[in-house]
């Protein structure tokens, strides 16, 4: 085998290994499922899936059948959220601004999930090393000082970015996932 062939073979093997890491590293996507917000999260999930990653939203973990799955059950939703946090190595949180006719507590569940992950990390029960928070422009300053304080205190540890339209986070999220996997596996 020539040096050029050996180099190509080595690169090909490393690429296959990285692709396996992408497929095997669970990524949790957290955000509001309210009305028109859910399709954006599903689009982000599909974008990452098409790039070879392993993204999931809480509904992907729901094993209920038929009508049970369609019915709203806050206890099940909470358990799915807890499970998604526990089973994900990379966490992507999407915080959106309330629009007309949307509930005042639109991001309450997401902010609770962020706090839960932070608390689990502080207790040594779950690593919160690979976290990105994508917030609609201007939202962080209006969300309440405890959540805002948490995000500001994570500066440098977590990636916190603002966006105008959810599609703007797709490529940065993909890059973030790639960087995380490179760091996790020292690749």
CSV table of C-alpha atoms in Angstrom, one decimal:
chain,number,residue,atom,x,y,z
A,1,UNK,CA,0.0,0.0,0.0
A,2,UNK,CA,1.4,3.4,-0.9
A,3,UNK,CA,1.6,6.3,1.5
A,4,UNK,CA,-1.3,8.0,-0.3
A,5,UNK,CA,-3.5,4.9,-0.1
A,6,UNK,CA,-2.6,4.4,3.5
A,7,UNK,CA,-3.5,8.0,4.3
A,8,UNK,CA,-6.8,7.6,2.5
A,9,UNK,CA,-7.5,4.3,4.3
A,10,UNK,CA,-6.7,5.9,7.7
A,11,UNK,CA,-8.9,8.9,7.0
A,12,UNK,CA,-11.7,6.6,5.9
A,13,UNK,CA,-11.5,4.6,9.1
A,14,UNK,CA,-11.4,7.7,11.3
A,15,UNK,CA,-14.5,9.0,9.4
A,16,UNK,CA,-16.3,5.8,10.0
A,17,UNK,CA,-15.5,5.9,13.6
A,18,UNK,CA,-16.7,9.5,14.0
A,19,UNK,CA,-19.9,8.6,12.1
A,20,UNK,CA,-20.4,5.8,14.7
A,21,UNK,CA,-19.9,8.2,17.5
A,22,UNK,CA,-22.5,10.6,15.9
A,23,UNK,CA,-25.0,7.8,15.6
A,24,UNK,CA,-24.5,6.5,19.1
A,25,UNK,CA,-24.4,9.7,21.2
A,26,UNK,CA,-27.9,10.7,22.3
A,27,UNK,CA,-28.8,14.3,21.9
A,28,UNK,CA,-31.8,15.7,23.8
A,29,UNK,CA,-33.8,18.5,22.3
A,30,UNK,CA,-35.9,20.5,24.8
A,31,UNK,CA,-38.4,23.2,23.9
A,32,UNK,CA,-42.1,24.2,23.9
A,33,UNK,CA,-44.4,21.8,22.1
A,34,UNK,CA,-47.2,24.4,22.2
A,35,UNK,CA,-49.1,24.9,18.9
A,36,UNK,CA,-46.8,26.1,16.1
A,37,UNK,CA,-43.6,25.7,18.2
A,38,UNK,CA,-43.4,21.9,17.9
A,39,UNK,CA,-42.7,21.8,14.2
A,40,UNK,CA,-39.6,23.9,14.7
A,41,UNK,CA,-38.2,21.4,17.2
A,42,UNK,CA,-39.1,18.5,14.9
A,43,UNK,CA,-37.3,20.3,12.1
A,44,UNK,CA,-34.2,20.7,14.2
A,45,UNK,CA,-34.3,17.0,15.1
A,46,UNK,CA,-34.7,16.0,11.5
A,47,UNK,CA,-31.8,18.3,10.4
A,48,UNK,CA,-29.5,16.7,13.0
A,49,UNK,CA,-30.8,13.2,12.1
A,50,UNK,CA,-30.1,13.9,8.4
A,51,UNK,CA,-26.6,14.9,9.4
A,52,UNK,CA,-26.0,11.5,11.0
A,53,UNK,CA,-26.6,12.4,14.6
A,54,UNK,CA,-28.9,10.8,17.2
A,55,UNK,CA,-31.3,13.5,18.3
A,56,UNK,CA,-34.5,12.9,20.3
A,57,UNK,CA,-37.4,14.9,21.8
A,58,UNK,CA,-39.3,13.6,24.8
A,59,UNK,CA,-42.1,12.1,22.6
A,60,UNK,CA,-39.6,9.8,21.1
A,61,UNK,CA,-39.4,8.0,24.4
A,62,UNK,CA,-43.1,7.6,24.9
A,63,UNK,CA,-44.0,3.9,24.7
A,64,UNK,CA,-47.7,4.3,25.2
A,65,UNK,CA,-50.0,3.1,22.4
A,66,UNK,CA,-52.8,4.7,20.3
A,67,UNK,CA,-55.2,7.0,22.2
A,68,UNK,CA,-53.1,6.8,25.4
A,69,UNK,CA,-50.3,8.4,23.5
A,70,UNK,CA,-52.5,11.2,22.1
A,71,UNK,CA,-54.0,12.1,25.5
A,72,UNK,CA,-52.3,14.9,27.5
A,73,UNK,CA,-50.9,13.5,30.8
A,74,UNK,CA,-48.7,15.9,32.8
A,75,UNK,CA,-47.2,13.1,34.9
A,76,UNK,CA,-46.2,11.2,31.8
A,77,UNK,CA,-44.8,14.4,30.3
A,78,UNK,CA,-42.7,15.0,33.4
A,79,UNK,CA,-41.3,11.4,33.4
A,80,UNK,CA,-40.5,11.7,29.7
A,81,UNK,CA,-38.6,14.9,30.4
A,82,UNK,CA,-36.7,13.3,33.2
A,83,UNK,CA,-35.8,10.4,31.1
A,84,UNK,CA,-34.7,12.5,28.1
A,85,UNK,CA,-32.4,14.5,30.5
A,86,UNK,CA,-31.0,11.3,32.0
A,87,UNK,CA,-30.5,9.5,28.7
A,88,UNK,CA,-28.9,12.4,26.7
A,89,UNK,CA,-25.2,13.1,26.6
A,90,UNK,CA,-25.7,16.4,24.7
A,91,UNK,CA,-28.6,18.8,25.7
A,92,UNK,CA,-30.0,21.4,23.4
A,93,UNK,CA,-32.5,23.8,25.0
A,94,UNK,CA,-34.7,26.1,22.8
A,95,UNK,CA,-36.3,29.1,24.6
A,96,UNK,CA,-38.9,31.1,22.7
A,97,UNK,CA,-40.7,34.3,23.2
A,98,UNK,CA,-44.4,34.4,23.9
A,99,UNK,CA,-46.5,35.4,20.8
A,100,UNK,CA,-50.0,36.6,20.6
A,101,UNK,CA,-52.5,34.0,22.0
A,102,UNK,CA,-49.8,31.8,23.5
A,103,UNK,CA,-49.7,31.1,27.3
A,104,UNK,CA,-47.6,33.2,29.6
A,105,UNK,CA,-45.8,30.1,30.9
A,106,UNK,CA,-44.6,29.1,27.4
A,107,UNK,CA,-41.0,28.4,28.5
A,108,UNK,CA,-41.7,27.3,32.0
A,109,UNK,CA,-41.2,23.6,31.3
A,110,UNK,CA,-38.0,24.3,29.4
A,111,UNK,CA,-36.6,26.5,32.2
A,112,UNK,CA,-37.5,23.8,34.7
A,113,UNK,CA,-35.6,21.2,32.6
A,114,UNK,CA,-32.5,23.5,32.5
A,115,UNK,CA,-32.7,23.9,36.2
A,116,UNK,CA,-33.1,20.2,36.7
A,117,UNK,CA,-30.0,19.4,34.6
A,118,UNK,CA,-28.0,22.0,36.5
A,119,UNK,CA,-29.1,20.6,39.9
A,120,UNK,CA,-28.3,17.0,38.8
A,121,UNK,CA,-24.9,18.2,37.7
A,122,UNK,CA,-24.3,20.0,41.0
A,123,UNK,CA,-25.2,16.8,42.9
A,124,UNK,CA,-22.9,14.8,40.8
A,125,UNK,CA,-25.7,12.7,39.4
A,126,UNK,CA,-25.5,13.8,35.8
A,127,UNK,CA,-23.0,15.7,33.7
A,128,UNK,CA,-24.1,19.0,32.3
A,129,UNK,CA,-20.9,19.6,30.3
A,130,UNK,CA,-22.4,19.6,26.9
A,131,UNK,CA,-25.3,22.1,27.0
A,132,UNK,CA,-26.4,24.7,24.4
A,133,UNK,CA,-29.2,27.1,25.1
A,134,UNK,CA,-30.7,28.8,22.2
A,135,UNK,CA,-32.9,31.8,23.2
A,136,UNK,CA,-35.0,34.0,21.0
A,137,UNK,CA,-33.5,37.4,20.8
A,138,UNK,CA,-34.0,39.6,23.8
A,139,UNK,CA,-35.7,36.9,25.9
A,140,UNK,CA,-33.0,36.2,28.4
A,141,UNK,CA,-33.3,39.7,29.9
A,142,UNK,CA,-37.1,39.3,30.4
A,143,UNK,CA,-37.3,35.7,31.7
A,144,UNK,CA,-36.8,36.2,35.4
A,145,UNK,CA,-33.7,36.8,37.3
A,146,UNK,CA,-33.2,33.2,38.7
A,147,UNK,CA,-33.2,31.6,35.2
A,148,UNK,CA,-31.3,34.5,33.7
A,149,UNK,CA,-28.7,34.3,36.5
A,150,UNK,CA,-28.3,30.6,35.9
A,151,UNK,CA,-27.6,31.2,32.2
A,152,UNK,CA,-25.3,34.1,32.8
A,153,UNK,CA,-23.4,32.1,35.5
A,154,UNK,CA,-22.8,29.3,32.9
A,155,UNK,CA,-21.0,31.7,30.5
A,156,UNK,CA,-18.0,29.8,29.2
A,157,UNK,CA,-19.4,26.4,30.4
A,158,UNK,CA,-22.5,26.3,28.3
A,159,UNK,CA,-23.1,27.7,24.9
A,160,UNK,CA,-25.8,30.4,25.0
A,161,UNK,CA,-26.9,31.9,21.7
A,162,UNK,CA,-29.7,34.1,20.6
A,163,UNK,CA,-31.7,33.7,17.4
A,164,UNK,CA,-34.5,35.4,15.4
A,165,UNK,CA,-36.0,32.4,13.6
A,166,UNK,CA,-35.5,28.8,14.8
A,167,UNK,CA,-33.8,27.8,11.5
A,168,UNK,CA,-30.9,30.0,12.4
A,169,UNK,CA,-29.8,27.6,15.1
A,170,UNK,CA,-29.7,24.5,12.9
A,171,UNK,CA,-26.2,24.8,11.7
A,172,UNK,CA,-24.8,26.1,15.0
A,173,UNK,CA,-26.5,23.2,16.8
A,174,UNK,CA,-24.9,20.8,14.4
A,175,UNK,CA,-21.5,22.4,14.9
A,176,UNK,CA,-22.0,22.3,18.7
A,177,UNK,CA,-22.9,18.6,18.5
A,178,UNK,CA,-19.8,17.9,16.4
A,179,UNK,CA,-17.6,19.8,18.8
A,180,UNK,CA,-19.1,17.9,21.8
A,181,UNK,CA,-18.5,14.5,20.2
A,182,UNK,CA,-14.9,15.5,19.3
A,183,UNK,CA,-14.3,16.5,22.9
A,184,UNK,CA,-16.1,13.4,24.5
A,185,UNK,CA,-14.2,10.9,22.5
A,186,UNK,CA,-11.0,13.0,22.2
A,187,UNK,CA,-11.3,12.7,18.5
